[in-house]
Structure formats: C-alpha cells, structure tokens
Tab-separated table of C-alpha atoms in Angstrom:
chain	number	residue	atom	x	y	z
A	1	MET	CA	7.061	4.869	24.103
A	2	THR	CA	3.899	2.843	23.656
A	3	GLN	CA	0.578	4.480	22.962
A	4	ASN	CA	-2.259	4.283	25.397
A	5	VAL	CA	-3.335	6.086	28.573
A	6	ASP	CA	-6.315	6.866	30.799
A	7	ASP	CA	-6.037	8.318	34.264
A	8	VAL	CA	-3.623	9.829	36.758
A	9	ALA	CA	-3.393	11.618	40.102
A	10	ARG	CA	-1.370	14.205	41.916
A	11	SER	CA	0.941	13.311	44.853
A	12	GLU	CA	2.462	14.666	48.006
A	13	THR	CA	5.584	16.722	48.441
A	14	CYS	CA	4.233	19.930	46.945
A	15	SER	CA	0.511	19.576	47.486
A	16	GLN	CA	-2.542	17.386	47.379
A	17	HIS	CA	-6.044	18.479	46.494
A	18	VAL	CA	-9.088	16.228	46.613
A	19	THR	CA	-12.627	17.217	45.766
A	20	GLY	CA	-15.727	15.072	45.836
A	21	THR	CA	-19.470	15.280	45.441
A	22	GLY	CA	-20.154	11.853	46.917
A	23	SER	CA	-21.648	9.043	44.927
A	24	ASN	CA	-25.113	9.003	46.454
A	25	THR	CA	-26.522	12.518	46.525
A	26	GLY	CA	-29.704	14.128	45.336
A	27	ASN	CA	-32.480	11.706	44.508
A	28	GLY	CA	-35.157	14.408	44.034
A	29	THR	CA	-38.818	13.538	43.789
A	30	SER	CA	-40.130	15.733	40.999
A	31	HIS	CA	-39.850	14.175	37.548
A	32	SER	CA	-39.347	16.624	34.701
A	33	THR	CA	-37.107	17.308	31.757
A	34	ILE	CA	-33.609	18.652	32.169
A	35	SER	CA	-34.732	22.180	31.268
A	36	ALA	CA	-36.524	22.346	34.582
A	37	THR	CA	-33.570	21.154	36.601
A	38	LYS	CA	-30.742	23.039	38.249
A	39	ILE	CA	-28.183	21.190	36.183
A	40	GLU	CA	-25.710	23.534	34.613
A	41	SER	CA	-26.713	24.338	31.039
A	42	HIS	CA	-24.351	24.908	28.157
A	43	SER	CA	-25.444	27.153	25.304
A	44	LEU	CA	-23.958	26.388	21.911
A	45	GLU	CA	-24.445	30.015	20.958
A	46	ALA	CA	-22.535	31.365	23.938
A	47	ARG	CA	-19.244	30.130	22.531
A	48	SER	CA	-18.305	29.146	18.994
A	49	GLU	CA	-16.333	26.098	20.124
A	50	PRO	CA	-16.949	24.325	23.449
A	51	THR	CA	-14.148	22.522	25.245
A	52	PHE	CA	-14.101	18.738	25.475
A	53	LEU	CA	-15.663	18.803	28.947
A	54	GLU	CA	-18.306	21.299	27.820
A	55	SER	CA	-19.136	19.136	24.805
A	56	VAL	CA	-19.709	16.124	27.042
A	57	ALA	CA	-21.970	18.278	29.229
A	58	VAL	CA	-23.936	19.483	26.192
A	59	PHE	CA	-24.478	15.917	25.003
A	60	PHE	CA	-25.506	14.810	28.504
A	61	ASP	CA	-27.981	17.672	28.948
A	62	LYS	CA	-29.640	17.027	25.606
A	63	ALA	CA	-30.092	13.344	26.396
A	64	ALA	CA	-31.211	14.031	29.968
A	65	SER	CA	-33.962	16.318	28.646
A	66	LEU	CA	-35.465	13.280	26.922
A	67	THR	CA	-35.655	11.240	30.134
A	68	THR	CA	-38.060	11.497	33.062
A	69	HIS	CA	-35.522	11.198	35.873
A	70	SER	CA	-35.508	13.734	38.700
A	71	SER	CA	-33.223	16.751	38.650
A	72	GLY	CA	-31.294	15.605	41.723
A	73	LEU	CA	-30.675	12.162	40.283
A	74	LEU	CA	-29.515	13.601	36.968
A	75	GLU	CA	-27.162	15.991	38.720
A	76	ASN	CA	-25.678	13.133	40.731
A	77	ILE	CA	-25.106	11.087	37.575
A	78	LYS	CA	-23.424	14.040	35.875
A	79	LYS	CA	-21.032	15.279	38.549
A	80	CYS	CA	-17.540	13.920	39.135
A	81	ASN	CA	-17.337	12.237	42.551
A	82	ASN	CA	-13.603	12.567	43.235
A	83	MET	CA	-10.739	14.455	41.629
A	84	LEU	CA	-7.254	13.683	42.930
A	85	GLU	CA	-4.407	16.042	42.026
A	86	LEU	CA	-0.863	15.031	42.899
A	87	SER	CA	2.593	16.577	42.910
A	88	PHE	CA	5.594	14.390	43.681
A	89	PRO	CA	9.362	14.599	43.194
A	90	ILE	CA	11.554	12.254	41.211
A	91	LYS	CA	15.328	12.224	40.892
A	92	LYS	CA	16.526	12.189	37.296
A	93	SER	CA	19.589	10.314	36.084
A	94	ASN	CA	21.657	13.506	36.227
A	95	GLY	CA	20.792	13.979	39.901
A	96	GLU	CA	18.314	16.817	39.364
A	97	ILE	CA	14.985	16.830	41.228
A	98	GLU	CA	11.858	17.371	39.142
A	99	VAL	CA	8.325	17.769	40.474
A	100	ILE	CA	5.740	15.759	38.543
A	101	LYS	CA	2.058	16.650	38.310
A	102	ALA	CA	-0.499	13.894	37.971
A	103	PHE	CA	-4.248	13.275	38.283
A	104	ARG	CA	-6.851	10.606	38.941
A	105	ALA	CA	-10.559	11.297	38.531
A	106	GLN	CA	-13.242	8.919	39.780
A	107	HIS	CA	-16.399	10.133	38.122
A	108	SER	CA	-18.908	7.599	39.424
A	109	HIS	CA	-19.219	4.869	42.054
A	110	HIS	CA	-22.656	3.602	41.008
A	111	ARG	CA	-20.748	0.453	40.097
A	112	THR	CA	-17.352	-0.511	41.465
A	113	PRO	CA	-14.518	-0.758	40.835
A	114	CYS	CA	-13.923	2.416	38.882
A	115	LYS	CA	-12.259	1.904	35.510
A	116	GLY	CA	-10.239	4.114	33.215
A	117	GLY	CA	-6.906	4.500	31.528
A	118	ILE	CA	-3.792	6.435	32.421
A	119	ARG	CA	-2.560	9.048	29.972
A	120	ILE	CA	0.957	10.469	29.716
A	121	SER	CA	1.040	13.842	27.994
A	122	PRO	CA	2.416	17.343	28.661
A	123	HIS	CA	-0.956	18.849	27.711
A	124	VAL	CA	-3.366	17.139	30.125
A	125	ASP	CA	-5.261	19.105	32.763
A	126	THR	CA	-8.033	18.512	35.289
A	127	GLU	CA	-10.758	19.427	32.802
A	128	GLU	CA	-9.605	16.861	30.244
A	129	VAL	CA	-9.252	14.150	32.894
A	130	LYS	CA	-12.736	14.874	34.276
A	131	ALA	CA	-14.244	14.785	30.782
A	132	LEU	CA	-12.598	11.456	29.984
A	133	ALA	CA	-13.699	9.985	33.331
A	134	GLN	CA	-17.262	11.126	32.732
A	135	LEU	CA	-17.226	9.657	29.238
A	136	MET	CA	-15.906	6.381	30.663
A	137	THR	CA	-18.865	6.137	33.041
A	138	TYR	CA	-21.311	6.439	30.163
A	139	LYS	CA	-19.221	4.176	27.932
A	140	CYS	CA	-19.265	1.348	30.468
A	141	ALA	CA	-23.004	1.751	30.969
A	142	VAL	CA	-23.808	1.680	27.248
A	143	VAL	CA	-22.062	-1.669	26.745
A	144	SER	CA	-23.194	-3.061	30.133
A	145	VAL	CA	-19.721	-3.339	31.645
A	146	PRO	CA	-20.167	-3.058	35.456
A	147	TYR	CA	-17.723	-0.250	36.253
A	148	GLY	CA	-17.867	3.362	37.313
A	149	GLY	CA	-15.858	5.708	35.115
A	150	ALA	CA	-12.384	6.954	36.009
A	151	LYS	CA	-9.394	8.501	34.282
A	152	GLY	CA	-5.802	9.302	35.110
A	153	ALA	CA	-2.922	11.277	33.677
A	154	ILE	CA	0.705	12.126	34.275
A	155	LYS	CA	1.589	15.560	32.963
A	156	ILE	CA	5.013	15.108	31.388
A	157	ASP	CA	6.575	14.990	27.942
A	158	PRO	CA	7.796	11.361	27.843
A	159	LYS	CA	10.431	12.265	25.240
A	160	LYS	CA	12.298	14.250	27.899
A	161	PHE	CA	12.818	11.240	30.169
A	162	ASN	CA	14.756	8.027	29.687
A	163	GLU	CA	13.166	4.630	30.298
A	164	LEU	CA	14.420	4.310	33.876
A	165	GLU	CA	13.077	7.769	34.729
A	166	LEU	CA	9.714	6.938	33.154
A	167	GLU	CA	9.559	3.727	35.163
A	168	ASN	CA	10.296	5.627	38.371
A	169	ILE	CA	7.559	8.163	37.565
A	170	VAL	CA	4.940	5.491	36.850
A	171	ARG	CA	5.910	3.485	39.944
A	172	ARG	CA	5.811	6.577	42.159
A	173	TYR	CA	2.430	7.479	40.736
A	174	THR	CA	1.221	3.981	41.634
A	175	VAL	CA	2.571	4.360	45.176
A	176	GLU	CA	0.628	7.610	45.558
A	177	LEU	CA	-2.568	5.916	44.384
A	178	CYS	CA	-1.978	3.042	46.818
A	179	ARG	CA	-1.393	5.444	49.710
A	180	ARG	CA	-4.772	7.071	49.028
A	181	ASN	CA	-6.642	3.797	48.433
A	182	CYS	CA	-7.247	4.805	44.816
A	183	ILE	CA	-6.164	1.557	43.152
A	184	GLY	CA	-7.101	-2.087	43.663
A	185	PRO	CA	-9.084	-4.935	42.069
A	186	GLY	CA	-12.285	-3.830	43.801
A	187	ILE	CA	-11.527	-0.099	44.055
A	188	ASP	CA	-10.104	1.442	40.889
A	189	VAL	CA	-8.527	-0.456	37.990
A	190	PRO	CA	-6.358	1.574	35.562
A	191	ALA	CA	-5.617	0.643	31.954
A	192	PRO	CA	-3.534	1.935	29.025
A	193	ASP	CA	-4.353	5.138	27.177
A	194	TYR	CA	-2.485	7.684	25.083
A	195	GLY	CA	1.237	7.444	25.905
A	196	THR	CA	1.038	4.201	27.892
A	197	GLY	CA	0.801	0.520	27.088
A	198	PRO	CA	1.567	-2.988	28.408
A	199	ARG	CA	5.002	-1.898	29.682
A	200	GLU	CA	3.565	0.782	31.959
A	201	MET	CA	0.775	-1.534	33.118
A	202	ALA	CA	3.427	-4.131	34.070
A	203	TRP	CA	5.214	-1.510	36.185
A	204	ILE	CA	1.943	-0.595	37.896
A	205	LYS	CA	1.105	-4.230	38.626
A	206	ASP	CA	4.552	-4.973	40.022
A	207	THR	CA	4.448	-1.897	42.276
A	208	TYR	CA	0.964	-2.741	43.557
A	209	LYS	CA	2.087	-6.340	44.150
A	210	ALA	CA	5.061	-5.171	46.236
A	211	LEU	CA	2.804	-3.014	48.411
A	212	ASN	CA	0.000	-5.604	48.674
A	213	PRO	CA	1.762	-8.998	48.797
A	214	ASN	CA	-1.164	-10.770	50.463
A	215	ASP	CA	-3.818	-9.671	47.950
A	216	ILE	CA	-4.621	-12.895	46.125
A	217	ASP	CA	-6.327	-10.921	43.343
A	218	LYS	CA	-3.447	-8.504	42.830
A	219	ASP	CA	-3.175	-9.291	39.104
A	220	ALA	CA	-6.593	-7.646	38.685
A	221	CYS	CA	-5.360	-4.251	39.944
A	222	VAL	CA	-4.713	-3.115	36.353
A	223	THR	CA	-5.615	-4.290	32.833
A	224	GLY	CA	-3.821	-4.071	29.519
A	225	LYS	CA	-0.884	-6.028	30.930
A	226	PRO	CA	1.485	-8.209	28.877
A	227	THR	CA	-0.087	-11.648	28.422
A	228	GLN	CA	2.703	-13.356	30.366
A	229	LEU	CA	1.903	-11.138	33.363
A	230	GLY	CA	-1.821	-11.815	33.475
A	231	GLY	CA	-2.944	-9.950	30.369
A	232	ILE	CA	-5.426	-11.387	27.920
A	233	HIS	CA	-5.053	-12.411	24.306
A	234	GLY	CA	-6.901	-10.002	22.026
A	235	ARG	CA	-6.534	-6.898	24.216
A	236	THR	CA	-4.157	-5.069	21.862
A	237	SER	CA	-6.593	-5.097	18.947
A	238	ALA	CA	-9.744	-4.840	21.068
A	239	THR	CA	-10.633	-1.156	20.607
A	240	GLY	CA	-10.047	-1.240	16.853
A	241	LEU	CA	-11.974	-4.493	16.449
A	242	GLY	CA	-14.841	-3.013	18.463
A	243	VAL	CA	-14.847	0.012	16.160
A	244	ALA	CA	-15.013	-2.279	13.124
A	245	PHE	CA	-17.808	-4.396	14.648
A	246	GLY	CA	-19.814	-1.249	15.432
A	247	ILE	CA	-19.406	0.244	11.964
A	248	ARG	CA	-20.324	-3.045	10.315
A	249	GLU	CA	-23.422	-3.339	12.499
A	250	PHE	CA	-24.761	0.180	11.870
A	251	LEU	CA	-24.052	-0.086	8.148
A	252	SER	CA	-26.274	-3.179	8.073
A	253	TYR	CA	-29.413	-1.190	9.037
A	254	PRO	CA	-31.247	-0.365	5.756
A	255	ASP	CA	-33.311	2.537	7.135
A	256	LEU	CA	-30.304	4.226	8.716
A	257	MET	CA	-28.236	3.842	5.548
A	258	GLU	CA	-31.109	5.194	3.452
A	259	HIS	CA	-31.083	8.265	5.695
A	260	ALA	CA	-27.353	8.618	5.065
A	261	GLY	CA	-27.754	8.121	1.323
A	262	LEU	CA	-25.959	4.775	1.247
A	263	SER	CA	-26.869	1.190	0.500
A	264	ALA	CA	-26.822	-1.242	3.404
A	265	GLY	CA	-23.712	-3.333	4.042
A	266	ILE	CA	-20.024	-2.679	4.568
A	267	SER	CA	-18.740	-4.278	1.382
A	268	GLY	CA	-17.220	-1.725	-0.974
A	269	LYS	CA	-17.744	1.258	1.334
A	270	ARG	CA	-15.025	3.891	0.958
A	271	VAL	CA	-13.388	4.599	4.316
A	272	ILE	CA	-10.978	7.289	5.506
A	273	VAL	CA	-9.102	6.626	8.753
A	274	GLN	CA	-7.433	9.454	10.651
A	275	GLY	CA	-4.661	8.135	12.879
A	276	LEU	CA	-2.636	4.953	12.426
A	277	GLY	CA	-1.907	4.332	16.074
A	278	ASN	CA	-3.309	1.308	17.850
A	279	VAL	CA	-6.999	2.156	17.341
A	280	GLY	CA	-6.670	3.476	13.804
A	281	TYR	CA	-4.482	0.638	12.579
A	282	TRP	CA	-6.672	-2.173	13.891
A	283	SER	CA	-9.887	-0.396	12.845
A	284	ALA	CA	-8.585	-0.008	9.293
A	285	LYS	CA	-7.235	-3.556	9.171
A	286	PHE	CA	-10.486	-5.178	10.323
A	287	LEU	CA	-12.672	-2.915	8.166
A	288	GLN	CA	-10.584	-3.966	5.175
A	289	ASP	CA	-11.030	-7.617	6.176
A	290	PHE	CA	-14.799	-7.011	6.337
A	291	GLY	CA	-14.816	-5.780	2.735
A	292	ALA	CA	-14.484	-2.004	3.077
A	293	VAL	CA	-12.091	-0.058	0.833
A	294	ILE	CA	-9.611	2.080	2.779
A	295	VAL	CA	-9.125	5.031	0.424
A	296	CYS	CA	-7.179	7.315	2.750
A	297	ILE	CA	-5.080	7.074	5.907
A	298	ALA	CA	-3.957	10.240	7.696
A	299	GLU	CA	-1.369	10.925	10.364
A	300	TYR	CA	-0.203	14.189	11.920
A	301	ASN	CA	2.600	14.611	9.362
A	302	GLY	CA	0.707	13.730	6.204
A	303	ALA	CA	-1.807	11.431	4.553
A	304	ILE	CA	-2.012	9.030	1.617
A	305	TYR	CA	-4.975	8.719	-0.745
A	306	SER	CA	-5.924	6.159	-3.378
A	307	PRO	CA	-9.501	5.823	-4.700
A	308	SER	CA	-8.837	2.160	-5.560
A	309	GLY	CA	-7.809	1.364	-1.971
A	310	ILE	CA	-4.709	1.192	0.216
A	311	ASP	CA	-3.083	-1.916	1.637
A	312	VAL	CA	-3.320	-1.123	5.353
A	313	GLU	CA	-0.555	-3.482	6.401
A	314	ALA	CA	1.823	-2.145	3.747
A	315	ALA	CA	1.081	1.443	4.775
A	316	HIS	CA	1.655	0.552	8.427
A	317	VAL	CA	5.003	-1.069	7.677
A	318	HIS	CA	6.097	1.880	5.505
A	319	ARG	CA	5.262	4.461	8.155
A	320	LYS	CA	6.875	2.416	10.903
A	321	LYS	CA	10.066	2.267	8.864
A	322	HIS	CA	10.150	5.873	7.593
A	323	SER	CA	8.037	7.731	10.226
A	324	THR	CA	6.035	9.227	7.355
A	325	PHE	CA	3.741	8.195	4.512
A	326	ALA	CA	5.838	10.144	2.026
A	327	GLY	CA	7.178	7.844	-0.671
A	328	PHE	CA	4.495	5.177	-0.209
A	329	ALA	CA	3.927	3.540	-3.597
A	330	GLY	CA	0.493	3.425	-5.189
A	331	ALA	CA	-1.048	6.379	-3.341
A	332	THR	CA	-0.982	10.163	-3.478
A	333	PHE	CA	0.771	11.849	-0.552
A	334	ILE	CA	-1.084	14.781	1.056
A	335	ALA	CA	1.185	17.034	3.120
A	336	ASN	CA	-1.645	18.720	5.063
A	337	ALA	CA	-3.190	15.801	6.937
A	338	LEU	CA	-6.286	17.759	7.984
A	339	GLU	CA	-7.319	17.978	4.326
A	340	ALA	CA	-7.883	14.220	4.424
A	341	LEU	CA	-10.887	14.725	6.695
A	342	GLU	CA	-12.583	16.721	3.952
A	343	LEU	CA	-12.174	14.203	1.128
A	344	GLU	CA	-15.248	12.490	-0.270
A	345	CYS	CA	-15.940	9.089	1.296
A	346	ASP	CA	-18.709	6.960	2.743
A	347	VAL	CA	-17.267	6.533	6.245
A	348	LEU	CA	-14.812	8.769	8.094
A	349	VAL	CA	-13.115	7.265	11.148
A	350	PRO	CA	-11.359	9.927	13.282
A	351	ALA	CA	-9.172	7.726	15.489
A	352	ALA	CA	-6.575	10.226	16.688
A	353	LEU	CA	-7.257	12.991	19.203
A	354	GLU	CA	-10.088	15.115	20.595
A	355	GLN	CA	-11.676	18.044	18.733
A	356	GLN	CA	-10.609	17.208	15.183
A	357	ILE	CA	-13.949	18.160	13.614
A	358	THR	CA	-15.062	21.611	14.733
A	359	THR	CA	-17.122	24.518	13.431
A	360	SER	CA	-14.117	25.513	11.338
A	361	ASN	CA	-14.244	22.410	9.134
A	362	ALA	CA	-17.604	20.691	9.790
A	363	ALA	CA	-19.254	22.304	6.772
A	364	ARG	CA	-16.553	20.858	4.507
A	365	ILE	CA	-16.818	17.284	5.764
A	366	ARG	CA	-18.188	15.164	2.913
A	367	ALA	CA	-18.420	11.798	4.676
A	368	LYS	CA	-21.911	10.365	5.006
A	369	VAL	CA	-21.077	8.461	8.181
A	370	ILE	CA	-18.639	9.580	10.876
A	371	ALA	CA	-17.501	6.810	13.207
A	372	GLU	CA	-15.704	8.125	16.280
A	373	GLY	CA	-12.758	5.845	16.986
A	374	ALA	CA	-11.139	8.434	19.273
A	375	ASN	CA	-12.638	10.105	22.335
A	376	GLY	CA	-14.330	13.410	21.552
A	377	PRO	CA	-13.134	13.967	17.967
A	378	VAL	CA	-16.287	15.944	17.124
A	379	THR	CA	-17.233	18.998	19.191
A	380	ALA	CA	-20.814	19.616	20.276
A	381	THR	CA	-21.278	22.515	17.849
A	382	ALA	CA	-19.812	20.551	14.951
A	383	HIS	CA	-22.002	17.571	15.835
A	384	ALA	CA	-25.120	19.734	15.635
A	385	MET	CA	-24.023	21.021	12.212
A	386	LEU	CA	-23.348	17.524	10.886
A	387	VAL	CA	-26.589	15.997	12.155
A	388	SER	CA	-28.594	18.867	10.662
A	389	ARG	CA	-27.115	17.910	7.279
A	390	GLY	CA	-28.156	14.285	7.658
A	391	VAL	CA	-24.700	12.927	8.476
A	392	VAL	CA	-24.849	9.803	10.661
A	393	VAL	CA	-22.465	10.130	13.618
A	394	ILE	CA	-21.673	6.900	15.478
A	395	PRO	CA	-20.598	8.162	18.921
A	396	ASP	CA	-17.369	7.479	20.783
A	397	LEU	CA	-18.981	6.297	24.013
A	398	LEU	CA	-20.376	3.322	22.080
A	399	LEU	CA	-17.987	2.772	19.206
A	400	ASN	CA	-14.643	2.704	21.007
A	401	ALA	CA	-15.885	0.722	24.006
A	402	GLY	CA	-14.103	-2.404	22.779
A	403	GLY	CA	-11.048	-1.590	24.882
A	404	VAL	CA	-12.874	-1.412	28.190
A	405	THR	CA	-14.976	-4.444	27.251
A	406	VAL	CA	-11.910	-6.641	26.796
A	407	SER	CA	-10.312	-5.047	29.855
A	408	TYR	CA	-13.373	-6.327	31.713
A	409	PHE	CA	-12.685	-9.812	30.345
A	410	GLU	CA	-9.060	-9.538	31.512
A	411	TRP	CA	-10.215	-8.452	34.971
A	412	LEU	CA	-12.575	-11.448	35.140
A	413	LYS	CA	-9.739	-13.745	34.057
A	414	ASN	CA	-7.495	-12.389	36.814
A	415	LEU	CA	-10.199	-12.795	39.452
A	416	SER	CA	-10.926	-16.380	38.358
A	417	HIS	CA	-7.192	-17.224	38.160
A	418	VAL	CA	-7.615	-19.314	35.012
A	419	ARG	CA	-7.124	-18.682	31.307
A	420	PHE	CA	-10.325	-18.623	29.252
A	421	GLY	CA	-10.682	-21.840	27.271
A	422	ARG	CA	-8.353	-23.870	29.457
A	423	LEU	CA	-11.174	-26.018	30.835
A	424	THR	CA	-13.206	-26.342	27.623
A	425	LYS	CA	-11.001	-26.229	24.498
A	426	ARG	CA	-9.997	-29.922	24.384
A	427	PHE	CA	-13.438	-31.100	25.490
A	428	GLU	CA	-14.998	-29.218	22.561
A	429	GLU	CA	-12.455	-30.616	20.118
A	430	HIS	CA	-12.916	-34.223	21.258
A	431	GLY	CA	-16.688	-33.876	20.959
A	432	LYS	CA	-16.488	-32.408	17.454
A	433	GLU	CA	-14.004	-35.067	16.362
A	434	ALA	CA	-16.323	-37.822	17.600
A	435	LEU	CA	-19.238	-36.238	15.710
A	436	LEU	CA	-17.216	-36.039	12.481
A	437	ARG	CA	-16.184	-39.681	12.750
A	438	ALA	CA	-19.800	-40.715	13.302
A	439	MET	CA	-20.892	-38.745	10.227
A	440	GLU	CA	-18.099	-40.243	8.095
A	441	SER	CA	-19.083	-43.720	9.245
A	442	LYS	CA	-22.790	-43.255	8.599
A	443	LEU	CA	-22.538	-41.396	5.299
A	444	GLY	CA	-19.683	-43.405	3.847
A	445	GLY	CA	-17.410	-41.882	1.267
A	446	LEU	CA	-17.319	-38.581	3.214
A	447	SER	CA	-13.712	-37.607	3.656
A	448	LEU	CA	-12.235	-34.325	4.835
A	449	ASP	CA	-8.673	-33.227	4.296
A	450	ARG	CA	-6.513	-32.260	7.274
A	451	ARG	CA	-7.127	-28.510	6.956
A	452	GLU	CA	-10.908	-28.907	6.742
A	453	ARG	CA	-10.908	-31.255	9.719
A	454	GLU	CA	-8.779	-28.918	11.862
A	455	LEU	CA	-11.096	-26.028	11.045
A	456	LEU	CA	-14.236	-27.950	11.977
A	457	VAL	CA	-12.953	-29.486	15.206
A	458	HIS	CA	-11.139	-26.382	16.479
A	459	GLY	CA	-12.073	-25.631	20.084
A	460	ALA	CA	-12.331	-22.026	21.205
A	461	ASP	CA	-9.134	-20.677	22.741
A	462	GLU	CA	-8.833	-17.481	24.760
A	463	GLU	CA	-8.655	-15.084	21.818
A	464	ASP	CA	-11.606	-16.796	20.095
A	465	LEU	CA	-13.718	-16.335	23.219
A	466	VAL	CA	-12.575	-12.735	23.680
A	467	ARG	CA	-13.505	-11.805	20.116
A	468	SER	CA	-16.832	-13.613	20.381
A	469	GLY	CA	-17.652	-11.812	23.617
A	470	LEU	CA	-16.613	-8.460	22.139
A	471	GLU	CA	-18.729	-8.971	19.016
A	472	ASP	CA	-21.760	-9.960	21.084
A	473	THR	CA	-21.285	-6.924	23.345
A	474	MET	CA	-20.944	-4.456	20.469
A	475	VAL	CA	-23.810	-5.859	18.391
A	476	LYS	CA	-26.233	-5.848	21.344
A	477	ALA	CA	-25.232	-2.313	22.353
A	478	CYS	CA	-25.576	-1.022	18.782
A	479	LYS	CA	-29.038	-2.538	18.463
A	480	GLU	CA	-30.105	-1.014	21.789
A	481	VAL	CA	-28.829	2.440	20.836
A	482	TYR	CA	-30.430	2.317	17.378
A	483	LYS	CA	-33.763	1.195	18.834
A	484	THR	CA	-33.612	4.057	21.342
A	485	SER	CA	-32.858	6.562	18.559
A	486	LEU	CA	-35.990	5.407	16.728
A	487	ASN	CA	-38.170	5.501	19.847
A	488	LYS	CA	-36.927	8.916	20.956
A	489	LYS	CA	-36.583	10.288	17.403
A	490	CYS	CA	-33.052	11.478	18.084
A	491	ASP	CA	-29.527	11.045	16.747
A	492	LEU	CA	-27.336	8.098	17.730
A	493	ARG	CA	-25.182	10.061	20.193
A	494	THR	CA	-28.182	11.335	22.101
A	495	ALA	CA	-29.623	7.813	22.095
A	496	ALA	CA	-26.378	6.371	23.487
A	497	TYR	CA	-26.376	8.917	26.305
A	498	ILE	CA	-30.035	8.129	27.055
A	499	VAL	CA	-29.212	4.416	27.284
A	500	ALA	CA	-26.320	5.183	29.649
A	501	ILE	CA	-28.311	7.589	31.820
A	502	ASP	CA	-31.217	5.158	32.152
A	503	LYS	CA	-28.959	2.276	33.211
A	504	ILE	CA	-27.095	4.355	35.793
A	505	ALA	CA	-30.343	5.852	37.079
A	506	ARG	CA	-31.814	2.380	37.584
A	507	ASP	CA	-28.797	1.435	39.695
A	508	TYR	CA	-29.325	4.412	41.986
A	509	ILE	CA	-33.103	4.015	42.139
A	510	GLU	CA	-32.999	0.306	42.950
A	511	SER	CA	-30.094	0.472	45.421
A	512	GLY	CA	-31.381	3.565	47.224
A	513	ILE	CA	-29.422	6.396	48.830
A	514	PHE	CA	-27.232	5.576	51.849
A	515	PRO	CA	-26.993	6.905	54.449
C-alpha cells in the first residue's frame, strides 16, 4: 500500500449526513480583536492536551486576535462549510458484504476548486478530517495557491483488504463523490495522503473519466497521478523538497538563528528526522544534499543515531529490505523511537503523524529548531511551552505546503493539456548553444568539454521548472511569514496564520457577500 491521503466522504446505503455553514456568511461591521468576537475560544488550561482540531482552533484564535477583521468575517473563515459523511457497501472476494465509512470535508470556498488529499486509515473521524481541511485552507493561502481547503478519508484498515477490494472501495468512493457533485476540475480536486498514492489517484481519475466522458479537463479531477496518466514530474518528492527549502531559508536569517542560539546557514547543522516515509525520506535526502548532517532517523519500530551522520539513502535501502533499522551498520539502534525526539540536535523534523510532541515530552525536547514536516505534530500546549523556551517552530501550514504547490502545477498542466517545457526546452538550448559558439569564436582558445557544454546549454524540462517554481513559492512565503512575525512580534506559526487569515479575508472583502 502506498503512503499518502487527504480527504474522503460517506455514501448511501446506510446513511448520508451533510452539514454546511455556507461560504459567504457573516461580514460584520465592527472591527475588533478576536477576544471581543463570538468565535469559540479554547483555553489551554481547560485541558492538558487539546485534540488536533482544538489545536488548530487555538492557533487560529491567537492569530485572529492580532488582526483587525470583523468577528463575523473571522467566524466565516474559521468554520467548515461542508462535511459529507458516507456509508456504502462493497462485496468482498469471499462474497461477504461490508459497509464502508468515508468522509469529505470542504472547509472553504473562498477560492475554488477545493483541494485536499484522501486518507485511508482505520482511525480517522470527522474531527480529524475537519481539522485537516481547515489546515489545508490556511496552507494554500500562505503559499498563494488559489484553492479552498478540503480533506477526505476512508475509514478502513487497508491490510484487511486485497488489492481488488481496495480498488473497488476507492472507485465506489469516487462514484459517491460524483453523485453529490463533490469532485471535478473546478469543484473539488483530491490528492494523495496517508495510505494513498499514485495508484489510488489513477483509480479515481479513471472512475471520474467513465462518469464524465465529455469533460475535456477530466485529467484535472485529481492530482498526484502517475506521470503517464497526466501526473507531473517532481510530485513524489515535492513535499519533502518543500520542507528542505523552507528549513534552508529560515536557517539563513541571522537574527532568527541568533534567537535560537545557532549560527546562520544550513551547512553542518545536526538534524533528526522522525519518519522515513515519503516526506521524511525526501526531506532528509535534500537536507543532506544542502549540507546538513542527519544524525538520527526514527521510525515507529526504532531509530538509528550517529553523531557523525547517517547516509540517508543507505538507511532507506536497509529499512526497505528489513522493515527495521536494526542491524544498520555505522549507527546505534534505539529501540524506543520516541526517545529520538529528545536527543540533542539543531533541527528536529517530525515528519510522521499528528501530536508527536505534547506536554508529556515538550520539556525534554532539546532541538533548537523544530520544523514540522507532518501535519499537526506539535500540540497547542506543547507549542506554547517550546516557544516560551526560545525554540523556533517552523509551522506545518507553511513548511509542508510543497505537496499542494506541485499539485497546483499538475492541475495547471492538465488544464493546459501540455507538458511544461515542451514548447521552450529546445528553443532555450539552441539559443544557449548559439551564444556559446559566438563566445568561443570571439574569445578564441575557449573550449569546453562535452559535459561542461551540456550543463551550460541544458534547457529546462518539466522537473526543472517544477522545482524552480516550488523553490520560488517556498522562499517567498517564508520571507512573508518571517516579516509578519517581526512586524507583529509573534512566533512563526502565529505569523503564518495571520498571513493566511489576511489573504482569505481580502478575498471575501473584495468579492462581497452574495446573495
């Protein structure tokens, strides 16, 4: 089973439940801080550990209190517009009927289509799906990707179904979304998330295509597809590369690093990565390429530690072969993986699941920078504890936005019906070749070997353009968030939420409320 998921919904036979607040409600006229609004407040003292959804609400409320938007507008931005719960039957290979539960949340329609992954897990519920959809809205806004947030999930243990049964479940889920007009290039565009990947996205695309044969833009109904089916080169590594770009950018700010007690620059920084799935692997690999030293890698069944550094690729190959880090040469094996989070390092990258750093272990975290590769790895209470100690926390809604950014590029590619670089690559190469020849002729004696020439005249192909666009997106967003944190005198997470809230608010204010 591949890893990656985002959103899901709940279908017919047993029941269907849809709730909605509407996308254009409450524009209020009085401008005040959030404390004067009717928005639901969440006290950190009321409960020792808030849930994922409550943590998102805490972060939103804190940021909203530093804006001047009206209470009605803030409430509209915060609330989930639609929550679809589905129950549908599937026939297993042994002839038994099993009822499947699924979800699809559309948090915001301030921009359309909605965007968010589909998750397959036995532990998902409406609260988790709503929280992830809400986070997706803010994530898209922070990096200026023009989508409203969404999220989906199918509540099953994929290990209990064979491949044909899984395909039937995903296809039936897609049918249910189509029947309710909850999927389409201009409506709602799913993507991979935990427990899903290109295979599942291919099933979704094929099902949508069968039900909408005359939709010329049907390839754009889902992203994260295999490249031969309309996917884009660079999508697999996108989230991890975005994480690495973001870490490199923030570590280049001297004042911020002085606050954290570090020198500026990524070279030589000791990094711990929790999770060696798609995000963790690519984050670690690119950070190592950028000059960081990966001193520890942790998975659910153990971790490896080496102060002199770990070869990420070798560790990945070993774990893929043995399903464990045990026996990996050149590093110390740690049986209790959670202990890895508490080791001394410069940067800790939790890239696994939600709520990994809580009040129970926050005081023992010795990293000077925490870079959230996963969604919600640090709870609201733990975040407050860490920030009070001077730890720099680079938030998830900014740092792991590389996936949705490149999904946006894939969506644009599908709508334009042409591969990026197809019209320009050879033109660029011919122009560079002509320039080199002119220089060689004028300067005389200048001669480049074949490898040097190929490097200089190389025209940008699709993956080159994708990586360039991702780097530009992440660097600009990081700069905007850091500038906001300085202006508002707040932490980076609060600043990221402020940036998101302001952008969404401007959309509502300028477009007006209809009807």
